[in-house]
XYZ file of C-alpha atoms in Angstrom:
590
model
C -213.451 -95.641 -269.507
C -216.840 -97.123 -268.660
C -215.510 -100.674 -268.545
C -212.661 -99.584 -266.218
C -215.161 -98.023 -263.808
C -217.271 -101.157 -264.113
C -214.313 -103.359 -263.217
C -213.475 -101.240 -260.166
C -217.106 -101.135 -259.125
C -217.382 -104.896 -259.465
C -214.128 -105.369 -257.514
C -215.385 -103.094 -254.732
C -218.617 -105.070 -254.536
C -216.704 -108.359 -254.397
C -214.300 -107.088 -251.684
C -217.200 -105.514 -249.785
C -219.161 -108.745 -249.980
C -216.099 -110.733 -248.960
C -215.566 -108.336 -246.045
C -219.178 -108.841 -244.938
C -218.836 -112.628 -245.311
C -215.569 -112.657 -243.351
C -217.170 -110.480 -240.662
C -219.976 -112.996 -240.385
C -217.717 -116.047 -240.451
C -214.793 -114.680 -238.426
C -216.483 -114.389 -235.014
C -216.173 -118.071 -234.013
C -212.567 -118.157 -235.235
C -211.585 -114.944 -233.429
C -213.375 -115.969 -230.267
C -211.647 -119.336 -230.235
C -208.145 -118.120 -231.153
C -208.259 -114.977 -229.011
C -209.709 -116.916 -226.118
C -206.904 -119.487 -226.342
C -204.215 -116.803 -226.521
C -205.616 -115.012 -223.442
C -205.931 -118.270 -221.490
C -202.406 -119.454 -222.363
C -200.786 -116.079 -221.747
C -202.381 -115.802 -218.278
C -202.092 -119.452 -217.167
C -205.866 -119.708 -217.381
C -206.392 -116.746 -215.064
C -208.491 -114.718 -217.541
C -211.150 -115.361 -220.113
C -212.365 -112.910 -222.742
C -215.913 -112.634 -224.002
C -217.566 -110.442 -226.645
C -220.761 -110.291 -228.667
C -219.984 -109.219 -232.251
C -216.987 -108.905 -234.578
C -217.161 -106.692 -237.670
C -214.352 -106.207 -240.203
C -213.830 -104.087 -243.312
C -211.028 -105.315 -245.582
C -211.192 -102.134 -247.688
C -210.404 -99.754 -244.811
C -208.604 -102.287 -242.631
C -210.889 -101.391 -239.731
C -212.858 -103.588 -237.361
C -214.731 -103.456 -234.106
C -215.732 -105.826 -231.348
C -218.766 -105.125 -229.165
C -219.577 -105.834 -225.526
C -216.091 -106.979 -224.568
C -215.383 -108.364 -221.098
C -212.113 -109.527 -219.561
C -212.922 -111.603 -216.483
C -210.519 -113.313 -214.027
C -211.186 -116.829 -212.751
C -210.998 -116.627 -208.949
C -210.467 -120.379 -208.580
C -207.433 -120.233 -210.865
C -206.175 -117.226 -208.891
C -206.329 -119.237 -205.651
C -204.398 -122.072 -207.324
C -201.743 -119.658 -208.591
C -201.448 -118.199 -205.082
C -200.660 -121.661 -203.748
C -197.998 -122.069 -206.446
C -196.479 -118.604 -205.770
C -197.273 -117.629 -209.354
C -200.211 -115.231 -208.865
C -199.799 -111.572 -209.946
C -200.203 -108.654 -207.543
C -203.074 -107.226 -209.606
C -206.371 -108.637 -210.823
C -208.219 -106.759 -213.596
C -211.882 -106.619 -214.556
C -212.535 -104.816 -217.873
C -215.964 -104.090 -219.318
C -216.596 -101.940 -222.400
C -219.293 -101.515 -224.979
C -217.051 -101.283 -228.047
C -213.446 -101.950 -229.006
C -212.463 -100.261 -232.298
C -209.549 -101.554 -234.363
C -208.140 -99.044 -236.846
C -206.026 -100.164 -239.833
C -205.094 -103.740 -239.024
C -203.430 -104.280 -242.442
C -205.187 -107.569 -243.348
C -203.018 -108.435 -246.357
C -199.813 -108.013 -244.335
C -201.290 -110.261 -241.674
C -202.205 -112.894 -244.264
C -199.124 -112.871 -246.499
C -196.343 -111.885 -244.022
C -197.931 -113.349 -240.855
C -197.353 -109.962 -239.168
C -200.373 -108.515 -237.396
C -199.874 -104.759 -237.274
C -202.595 -102.490 -235.882
C -202.381 -98.698 -235.925
C -204.935 -98.094 -233.160
C -206.946 -99.993 -230.581
C -209.588 -97.679 -229.142
C -211.360 -98.563 -225.903
C -214.202 -96.070 -225.572
C -215.456 -95.414 -222.013
C -214.171 -98.687 -220.526
C -214.857 -99.636 -216.919
C -211.662 -100.965 -215.334
C -211.338 -102.425 -211.850
C -207.851 -103.161 -210.520
C -207.529 -105.162 -207.296
C -204.076 -104.966 -205.690
C -202.525 -107.329 -203.160
C -198.756 -107.117 -202.680
C -197.365 -110.660 -202.657
C -193.875 -111.371 -201.247
C -192.837 -113.706 -204.073
C -193.327 -110.877 -206.622
C -191.041 -108.377 -204.864
C -187.983 -108.617 -207.093
C -189.587 -109.551 -210.400
C -188.581 -107.312 -213.354
C -191.185 -105.428 -215.442
C -190.668 -107.923 -218.292
C -192.697 -111.155 -218.515
C -191.008 -114.318 -217.229
C -192.176 -116.286 -220.274
C -192.192 -114.629 -223.668
C -195.727 -113.917 -224.960
C -194.255 -114.747 -228.369
C -194.652 -118.440 -227.474
C -198.431 -117.938 -227.421
C -198.731 -116.315 -230.887
C -195.900 -117.814 -232.936
C -198.129 -120.556 -234.332
C -200.353 -117.838 -235.875
C -198.178 -114.711 -236.312
C -194.456 -113.942 -236.411
C -195.147 -110.640 -234.657
C -198.025 -108.653 -233.179
C -197.676 -104.889 -232.912
C -200.156 -102.221 -231.851
C -198.812 -98.721 -232.406
C -201.335 -96.993 -230.124
C -203.777 -98.295 -227.515
C -206.183 -95.634 -226.283
C -208.453 -95.853 -223.245
C -210.679 -92.803 -223.653
C -212.781 -91.436 -220.763
C -212.164 -94.548 -218.697
C -213.726 -95.222 -215.315
C -211.018 -96.656 -213.076
C -211.593 -98.293 -209.695
C -208.568 -99.132 -207.545
C -209.158 -101.658 -204.733
C -206.270 -101.851 -202.263
C -206.456 -105.183 -200.416
C -203.259 -104.727 -198.397
C -204.958 -103.551 -195.188
C -207.472 -105.033 -192.799
C -210.283 -103.630 -194.935
C -210.311 -102.873 -198.673
C -209.432 -99.272 -199.522
C -211.315 -98.205 -202.653
C -210.565 -95.197 -204.852
C -212.506 -94.379 -208.022
C -211.499 -92.038 -210.860
C -213.688 -91.153 -213.835
C -212.907 -89.584 -217.212
C -209.271 -90.656 -217.231
C -207.505 -91.172 -220.564
C -204.606 -93.616 -220.956
C -202.460 -94.053 -224.072
C -200.114 -97.030 -224.488
C -197.483 -96.667 -227.207
C -195.900 -99.347 -229.399
C -196.988 -102.613 -227.782
C -194.939 -105.350 -229.465
C -194.819 -109.118 -229.253
C -192.077 -110.778 -231.273
C -189.135 -113.068 -230.621
C -187.065 -110.288 -228.951
C -189.510 -107.854 -227.297
C -189.817 -109.749 -223.982
C -186.112 -109.221 -223.255
C -185.933 -105.644 -224.562
C -184.804 -103.527 -221.565
C -186.111 -100.358 -223.208
C -189.645 -101.736 -222.843
C -191.775 -102.312 -219.787
C -194.676 -104.686 -220.041
C -193.826 -104.880 -223.797
C -194.535 -101.135 -224.190
C -192.356 -98.263 -225.264
C -194.337 -95.615 -223.410
C -197.428 -94.884 -221.315
C -199.234 -91.536 -221.209
C -201.965 -90.741 -218.671
C -204.168 -87.631 -218.728
C -206.794 -86.601 -216.217
C -208.619 -83.273 -216.182
C -210.909 -81.710 -213.590
C -210.723 -84.455 -210.972
C -212.762 -83.829 -207.810
C -212.822 -85.996 -204.696
C -214.948 -85.384 -201.600
C -213.066 -86.274 -198.404
C -214.732 -88.873 -196.142
C -215.394 -86.289 -193.400
C -217.443 -84.182 -195.876
C -215.435 -81.058 -194.991
C -213.247 -80.703 -198.103
C -212.968 -81.242 -201.825
C -209.674 -82.354 -203.334
C -209.436 -80.921 -206.846
C -206.899 -81.511 -209.568
C -206.616 -79.966 -213.023
C -204.599 -81.291 -215.956
C -202.778 -84.277 -214.477
C -200.293 -85.661 -217.029
C -197.917 -88.611 -216.719
C -195.366 -89.888 -219.232
C -193.679 -93.183 -218.356
C -190.645 -92.807 -220.657
C -189.558 -89.668 -218.797
C -191.001 -90.752 -215.444
C -192.607 -87.309 -215.129
C -195.912 -86.272 -213.577
C -197.173 -82.730 -214.086
C -200.181 -81.261 -212.292
C -201.147 -77.777 -213.388
C -203.421 -77.047 -210.423
C -204.030 -78.852 -207.146
C -206.403 -77.646 -204.434
C -207.720 -78.654 -201.045
C -210.948 -76.656 -200.975
C -213.097 -76.339 -197.831
C -216.793 -76.959 -198.366
C -217.734 -74.269 -195.820
C -216.763 -70.647 -195.237
C -214.587 -69.564 -192.316
C -217.692 -68.519 -190.390
C -219.486 -71.830 -191.031
C -216.626 -74.308 -190.656
C -216.414 -74.493 -186.851
C -220.200 -74.247 -186.544
C -220.660 -77.343 -188.726
C -217.989 -79.237 -186.756
C -219.315 -78.085 -183.396
C -215.844 -77.234 -182.090
C -212.776 -75.142 -182.954
C -210.870 -76.905 -185.715
C -208.179 -75.766 -188.128
C -209.621 -75.007 -191.560
C -207.112 -75.559 -194.380
C -207.246 -73.968 -197.808
C -204.519 -75.053 -200.225
C -203.927 -73.921 -203.815
C -200.836 -75.051 -205.767
C -200.356 -73.898 -209.348
C -197.474 -76.114 -210.391
C -196.427 -79.622 -209.294
C -193.823 -81.761 -211.041
C -192.758 -85.287 -210.079
C -189.597 -86.521 -211.779
C -188.185 -90.033 -211.984
C -191.407 -91.870 -211.128
C -190.982 -95.655 -210.899
C -194.091 -96.904 -212.728
C -193.466 -100.659 -212.230
C -193.148 -100.076 -208.456
C -196.533 -98.322 -208.393
C -198.269 -100.952 -210.534
C -196.803 -103.831 -208.527
C -197.066 -102.509 -204.946
C -198.766 -99.110 -205.213
C -195.429 -97.658 -204.154
C -194.814 -93.955 -204.794
C -191.117 -93.600 -205.623
C -189.595 -90.574 -207.313
C -186.270 -88.786 -207.595
C -187.588 -85.255 -207.280
C -190.737 -83.221 -206.717
C -191.144 -79.528 -207.578
C -193.898 -77.436 -205.972
C -194.193 -73.785 -206.967
C -196.503 -70.769 -206.889
C -199.166 -71.508 -204.325
C -200.662 -70.645 -200.989
C -201.696 -72.400 -197.808
C -204.139 -70.643 -195.479
C -205.113 -72.013 -192.071
C -207.919 -70.515 -189.989
C -209.239 -71.375 -186.534
C -212.252 -69.885 -184.766
C -211.549 -70.360 -181.065
C -214.815 -68.750 -180.033
C -216.080 -72.342 -180.284
C -215.044 -74.921 -177.669
C -211.795 -76.745 -178.289
C -211.738 -80.487 -178.802
C -209.515 -81.755 -175.999
C -207.503 -84.531 -177.610
C -204.126 -86.134 -176.979
C -202.017 -85.246 -180.027
C -199.032 -87.378 -179.093
C -197.864 -89.424 -182.052
C -199.062 -86.870 -184.614
C -195.839 -85.079 -185.508
C -195.232 -84.744 -189.286
C -192.699 -87.591 -189.516
C -194.941 -89.828 -187.366
C -197.974 -89.184 -189.585
C -195.863 -89.998 -192.654
C -195.105 -93.437 -191.188
C -198.835 -94.121 -190.823
C -199.587 -93.741 -194.547
C -200.423 -97.232 -195.751
C -198.630 -97.026 -199.100
C -194.815 -96.987 -199.424
C -193.486 -93.497 -200.185
C -189.978 -92.408 -201.076
C -189.306 -88.938 -202.494
C -185.595 -88.213 -202.615
C -186.038 -84.443 -202.829
C -188.857 -81.890 -202.758
C -188.161 -78.381 -204.082
C -190.414 -75.572 -202.849
C -190.590 -72.178 -204.543
C -192.669 -69.060 -203.959
C -195.270 -70.355 -201.502
C -197.294 -68.072 -199.227
C -198.299 -69.616 -195.894
C -200.558 -67.930 -193.354
C -202.276 -68.754 -190.081
C -205.266 -66.747 -188.837
C -207.343 -67.099 -185.704
C -210.479 -65.466 -184.380
C -209.969 -64.878 -180.655
C -212.814 -65.345 -178.193
C -211.492 -62.699 -175.759
C -210.566 -59.872 -178.113
C -213.363 -60.731 -180.619
C -210.825 -59.918 -183.292
C -208.880 -61.804 -185.926
C -205.114 -62.223 -185.737
C -202.859 -63.323 -188.585
C -199.241 -64.323 -189.114
C -197.777 -64.980 -192.574
C -194.684 -66.520 -194.134
C -194.287 -65.148 -197.650
C -192.193 -66.246 -200.652
C -191.292 -69.502 -198.938
C -188.689 -71.579 -200.781
C -186.316 -74.423 -199.974
C -185.762 -78.168 -200.114
C -187.015 -81.181 -198.203
C -184.885 -84.307 -198.583
C -185.444 -88.027 -198.029
C -189.216 -87.960 -197.534
C -189.964 -91.613 -196.823
C -191.960 -93.995 -194.672
C -189.494 -96.837 -195.279
C -186.836 -95.950 -192.648
C -185.995 -99.555 -191.720
C -184.640 -100.274 -195.176
C -180.835 -100.520 -195.046
C -180.637 -98.481 -198.225
C -182.522 -95.486 -196.824
C -181.209 -92.717 -194.576
C -183.548 -92.373 -191.542
C -183.252 -88.546 -191.400
C -185.701 -86.230 -193.196
C -184.205 -82.784 -193.711
C -186.014 -79.517 -194.444
C -184.047 -76.371 -195.252
C -186.391 -73.414 -195.779
C -186.176 -69.675 -196.429
C -189.159 -67.387 -195.963
C -190.117 -63.806 -195.108
C -192.028 -63.343 -191.863
C -194.928 -60.958 -192.447
C -193.416 -60.364 -195.882
C -190.474 -58.526 -194.339
C -188.028 -60.327 -192.018
C -185.863 -62.957 -193.710
C -186.131 -66.258 -191.826
C -184.006 -69.355 -192.450
C -184.787 -72.595 -190.651
C -183.322 -76.091 -190.879
C -185.393 -79.038 -189.577
C -184.156 -82.612 -189.099
C -186.596 -85.441 -188.296
C -185.376 -88.847 -187.094
C -187.645 -91.620 -188.388
C -186.268 -94.392 -186.164
C -186.315 -92.795 -182.713
C -189.301 -94.057 -180.636
C -189.864 -90.577 -179.150
C -189.952 -88.901 -182.596
C -186.731 -86.942 -182.092
C -186.289 -83.824 -184.217
C -184.278 -80.620 -184.203
C -184.547 -77.179 -185.720
C -182.256 -74.212 -185.915
C -182.267 -70.961 -187.815
C -182.448 -67.213 -187.575
C -184.578 -64.191 -188.424
C -182.773 -60.947 -189.314
C -183.641 -57.255 -189.711
C -187.332 -56.820 -189.113
C -189.523 -54.047 -187.697
C -191.182 -55.787 -184.747
C -194.337 -53.696 -185.140
C -195.272 -55.940 -188.072
C -196.105 -58.599 -185.490
C -198.962 -56.478 -184.097
C -201.232 -58.204 -186.625
C -200.926 -61.320 -184.477
C -199.954 -60.072 -180.987
C -202.737 -57.508 -180.531
C -205.755 -59.739 -181.255
C -204.323 -62.998 -179.883
C -202.061 -61.896 -177.005
C -203.597 -58.483 -176.133
C -200.101 -57.054 -176.552
C -199.073 -54.067 -178.665
C -195.485 -53.694 -179.860
C -195.064 -49.918 -179.839
C -191.500 -50.142 -181.099
C -188.833 -52.795 -181.654
C -186.085 -53.344 -184.207
C -185.212 -57.026 -184.493
C -181.539 -57.364 -185.422
C -181.297 -61.133 -185.042
C -183.478 -63.878 -183.645
C -181.511 -67.151 -183.688
C -182.527 -70.503 -182.224
C -181.062 -73.987 -181.878
C -183.479 -76.564 -180.437
C -183.332 -80.345 -179.896
C -186.668 -81.952 -179.105
C -188.828 -85.044 -178.996
C -192.551 -85.523 -178.416
C -192.138 -84.711 -174.677
C -189.441 -82.072 -174.245
C -187.559 -79.296 -176.054
C -184.113 -78.035 -175.007
C -181.756 -75.501 -176.528
C -181.089 -71.770 -176.730
C -182.649 -68.621 -178.191
C -180.372 -65.726 -179.134
C -182.499 -62.546 -179.524
C -180.772 -59.259 -180.465
C -183.018 -56.171 -180.616
C -183.261 -52.422 -179.907
C -185.840 -49.965 -178.572
C -188.461 -52.434 -177.332
C -191.611 -50.830 -175.927
C -194.868 -52.696 -175.253
C -198.454 -51.776 -174.538
C -200.829 -54.056 -172.635
C -204.375 -54.171 -174.000
C -207.815 -55.069 -172.756
C -211.194 -55.683 -174.378
C -214.041 -53.689 -172.813
C -217.616 -54.839 -173.203
C -219.524 -52.834 -175.791
C -216.397 -51.527 -177.507
C -215.046 -52.822 -180.794
C -211.498 -51.536 -180.357
C -209.006 -52.794 -177.786
C -208.137 -50.365 -174.974
C -204.561 -49.771 -173.833
C -203.836 -50.256 -170.127
C -201.636 -47.210 -169.567
C -200.375 -47.671 -166.001
C -199.765 -51.417 -166.372
C -197.954 -50.803 -169.649
C -195.692 -48.284 -167.939
C -194.997 -50.771 -165.134
C -194.159 -53.532 -167.604
C -191.786 -51.339 -169.636
C -190.145 -49.785 -166.600
C -189.759 -52.768 -164.297
C -189.701 -55.871 -166.486
C -188.875 -55.330 -170.133
C -185.289 -54.940 -171.335
C -185.533 -52.209 -173.965
C -182.334 -53.453 -175.637
C -180.413 -56.721 -175.833
C -177.549 -56.268 -175.314
C -178.266 -53.466 -172.852
C -176.520 -50.091 -172.792
C -174.018 -51.380 -170.206
C -173.195 -54.439 -172.323
C -175.279 -57.078 -170.550
C -176.402 -59.717 -173.047
C -179.114 -62.321 -172.442
C -179.077 -65.693 -174.176
C -182.250 -67.541 -173.231
C -181.948 -71.201 -172.202
C -184.856 -73.394 -173.373
C -186.442 -76.154 -171.337
C -190.071 -76.591 -172.365
C -192.312 -79.578 -171.656
C -194.964 -80.219 -174.251
C -198.572 -80.635 -173.139
C -200.135 -83.867 -174.514
C -202.866 -81.806 -176.212
C -200.344 -79.575 -177.976
C -199.828 -80.064 -181.705
C -196.415 -80.095 -183.381
C -196.639 -76.453 -184.535
C -198.030 -75.367 -181.167
C -195.022 -77.073 -179.521
C -192.540 -75.282 -181.794
C -194.279 -71.922 -181.293
C -194.507 -72.216 -177.489
C -190.856 -73.264 -177.262
C -189.661 -70.225 -179.230
C -192.056 -67.938 -177.358
C -190.481 -69.063 -174.084
C -187.131 -67.927 -175.474
C -188.586 -64.567 -176.509
C -190.061 -63.964 -173.064
C -186.813 -64.832 -171.285
C -184.791 -62.638 -173.664
C -186.920 -59.526 -173.040
C -187.032 -60.061 -169.274
C -190.252 -62.044 -168.731
C -188.620 -64.712 -166.574
C -190.911 -66.694 -164.231
C -189.736 -64.496 -161.338
C -190.514 -61.283 -163.240
C -193.887 -62.653 -164.359
C -194.763 -63.369 -160.721
C -193.611 -59.876 -159.789
C -195.700 -58.121 -162.424
C -198.704 -60.289 -161.573
C -198.346 -59.002 -158.007
C -198.350 -55.415 -159.270
C -201.363 -56.179 -161.466
C -203.198 -57.594 -158.444
C -202.353 -54.503 -156.366
C -203.439 -52.229 -159.213
C -206.714 -54.088 -159.604
C -207.266 -53.856 -155.833
C -206.544 -50.116 -155.947
C -209.086 -49.731 -158.749
C -211.594 -51.796 -156.818
C -211.048 -49.788 -153.619
C -211.324 -46.535 -155.545
C -214.591 -47.687 -157.113
C -215.942 -48.689 -153.692
C -215.020 -45.238 -152.258
C -216.729 -43.569 -155.227
C -219.901 -45.579 -154.614
C -219.853 -44.712 -150.884
C -219.441 -40.998 -151.674
C -222.336 -41.194 -154.132
C -224.542 -42.872 -151.514
C -223.695 -40.216 -148.905
C -224.514 -37.486 -151.404
C -227.922 -39.058 -152.127
C -228.625 -39.322 -148.376
C -227.766 -35.659 -147.834
C -230.060 -34.610 -150.671
C -232.912 -36.598 -149.140
C -232.374 -34.951 -145.741
C -232.240 -31.482 -147.285
C -235.375 -32.146 -149.324
C -237.157 -33.396 -146.179
């Protein structure tokens, strides 16, 4: 037994010594051979450099330290002139590359280099992208088989797993006038089954010689350039074989409270707060993103989230022409190609709140349990393959109660940003709208049963035309006013009576069968936003339907002026009586 142990001990020492010797002697060989392979495979575009190679024949493990992959800019310029340059240039810098189980005897006797794991720990990767026309239609397989570069040494080269752990990734987009730089830290990338042999380059089930790519990013935070928001993302996962991206949580988080936001800006500005708890992208085209930074997907699912918008209009408004800033116009201005065939929305709560300078109160309107689909979201409308119409078919519950369906259509090719929207709201207690009408319009809805509110509008960035069909019963309004020194709004009794008696139709259709369908002709103000335009257009239809035509508005304004004059005259008579009383008291006292 002792001599057996002695033999094994001696063998281990010999193999260990041989492993050390090979480690010492192998560096020049590896550097030369690896350097030649990299140079040949990239047409001289890249060179690889490293400091130390260490191998262990017993475990089949090795590591290389201080590895750098560096492009030659002069070669890149030459390849550009020959229309052979790639869209992307890479700079890779890492302290240590670990090689796990490289099966040395199989490499020596069978000329098959098989590695279980390549581990890049905390690499720094810079990717510079420039979309080049001559690369547009190239497939995600290499034009020349990489097998030609290794066949003199190995019959095949396979790495089962390539891991980039906690990588720092910098993306430099050189497709605009100025470079656009985005940096991500602590990203992990796993490449599965990278194979070079006589057939792998033409294998359609592979892309870039790989069977699969998996990307994981957790707790990503990005501060927006205006310093007003953080963009946060939790548990981003991408699998190339399924073309699926999953994001567990996505948030647009304001850096300041509602009270501080406008103060920091110095003017009234919408404050957005977005929280989405489930996002799925299906059918992602990875080669299109790598080649041209193009976002292309079959379907996107967004579920279980909320969007809150707040504006404090006690601060001055920023007077700005908002022409050209409709949703489909802003989409065209995004400098990366986007095509999403379909977006599914489910269970989203959307609200808008505003603090009013006059009432000194906060008004709010909400759209709850919003669901629906948006189709053909793209900024590539001039492509013959792409339909130029974006459609949005949505269902929501206004103030959590009234069911509202709306269908938007946006034309991407019309120079005036043509769009249309039609839909209807059914069966809602109008008093629910007091949360927004009392603070923001100084108007109380005392009673109103909305049976149907239907609309059909065609518009562009200048003008909206169409009809509003508003069916309701038992409408009664109260006009309100804010008095100095009082927190609550005060009801204007006489004016409210005048409005209900002389202007407002309490029912539509009326008791005698008269039915009002409101025609729409509304010119947008250049400073009005898209949502302001839609709201004002529909509000015009509401006013016409209940009797607030321009003629009636002028009439009630005349009554208001007379009433105010009566109040003023009455106050003047009261003051004169008080003065006479004081004079009489002085005379009597004298």
